[in-house]
């Protein structure tokens, strides 16, 4: 009888050992996925489309929140610092986050997706009478200089035509370590299909560096996404052939890169991150009437009542569009349809 209990105890012990080992193995296999952090959903979408099942993506700014005003809680920061890689784009919400990230997760790789992009000045800081889109900046200079050097070596790459040579000569260097978005550059780079082409090359490249076994899949997904972007560009150019006006009126200036690519002009009600003063509305009413503008594009992340109080005196309709929508290609397509109508 004692021998029977001993055997049973051993069998039960072996069962729990195998079970625990299996759970540990499962947890380990999950942890093998590359953990990636992005600032907003559109960038997360790109990483997921390229990384597939080999990445786990977290987002700093929750859906429906304004990246310009969002500040993560200490608990949320603690969770996010567990990621191994961070793709940033220069949004203001990164200002309070990055210093804490560098303190709590010094080994996390930080990649600035503005590298290689001819940046536009942030029109939040301009008066609506000044709509010049000709100011550009040089590729952003992130901490990881070796990464930037590698990103320049695309001479024999199929995506070599993604370089924005038309703008690079006019470029202005972004100060190294400027993570706060206060450099006056527009961070909404993902709203241009042409800029996205370069971004997905960079994303696939970095994922391949950190997960060499997934390189073939990353490059395949990158090429498929590149083809989608080419089709989207052709579709939008076709839509815009018959446009009677090249001006779009927006509440928040998030479409500068889209406008640059497709030959449009963006007029933004919001200046310096603030709504216009009552005395400014008279000038806006004149502008709207003179240019025969019928609609204004308003982002749902902003207070609709505040926007309505400003828009109503202009006697124009509001068209909703979010540049923070998760499916970035669909977001661009929806924007083109709003403009066409």
PDB file of C-alpha atoms in Angstrom, residues 251 281 285 296 304-318:
ATOM      1  CA  UNK A 251      -9.840  72.204 -38.519  1.00  0.00           C
ATOM      2  CA  UNK A 281     -13.741  84.552 -37.426  1.00  0.00           C
ATOM      3  CA  UNK A 285     -15.780  84.114 -43.083  1.00  0.00           C
ATOM      4  CA  UNK A 296     -14.425  71.655 -43.451  1.00  0.00           C
ATOM      5  CA  UNK A 304     -17.067  68.569 -31.561  1.00  0.00           C
ATOM      6  CA  UNK A 305     -19.013  71.254 -29.698  1.00  0.00           C
ATOM      7  CA  UNK A 306     -15.993  73.552 -29.779  1.00  0.00           C
ATOM      8  CA  UNK A 307     -15.513  72.878 -33.478  1.00  0.00           C
ATOM      9  CA  UNK A 308     -19.221  73.471 -34.141  1.00  0.00           C
ATOM     10  CA  UNK A 309     -19.107  76.836 -32.366  1.00  0.00           C
ATOM     11  CA  UNK A 310     -16.399  77.905 -34.777  1.00  0.00           C
ATOM     12  CA  UNK A 311     -17.788  76.269 -37.908  1.00  0.00           C
ATOM     13  CA  UNK A 312     -21.404  77.461 -37.567  1.00  0.00           C
ATOM     14  CA  UNK A 313     -20.597  81.151 -38.218  1.00  0.00           C
ATOM     15  CA  UNK A 314     -18.781  80.068 -41.395  1.00  0.00           C
ATOM     16  CA  UNK A 315     -22.027  78.481 -42.652  1.00  0.00           C
ATOM     17  CA  UNK A 316     -20.292  75.388 -44.023  1.00  0.00           C
ATOM     18  CA  UNK A 317     -20.722  71.669 -43.396  1.00  0.00           C
ATOM     19  CA  UNK A 318     -18.440  69.452 -41.339  1.00  0.00           C
TER      20      UNK A 318
END
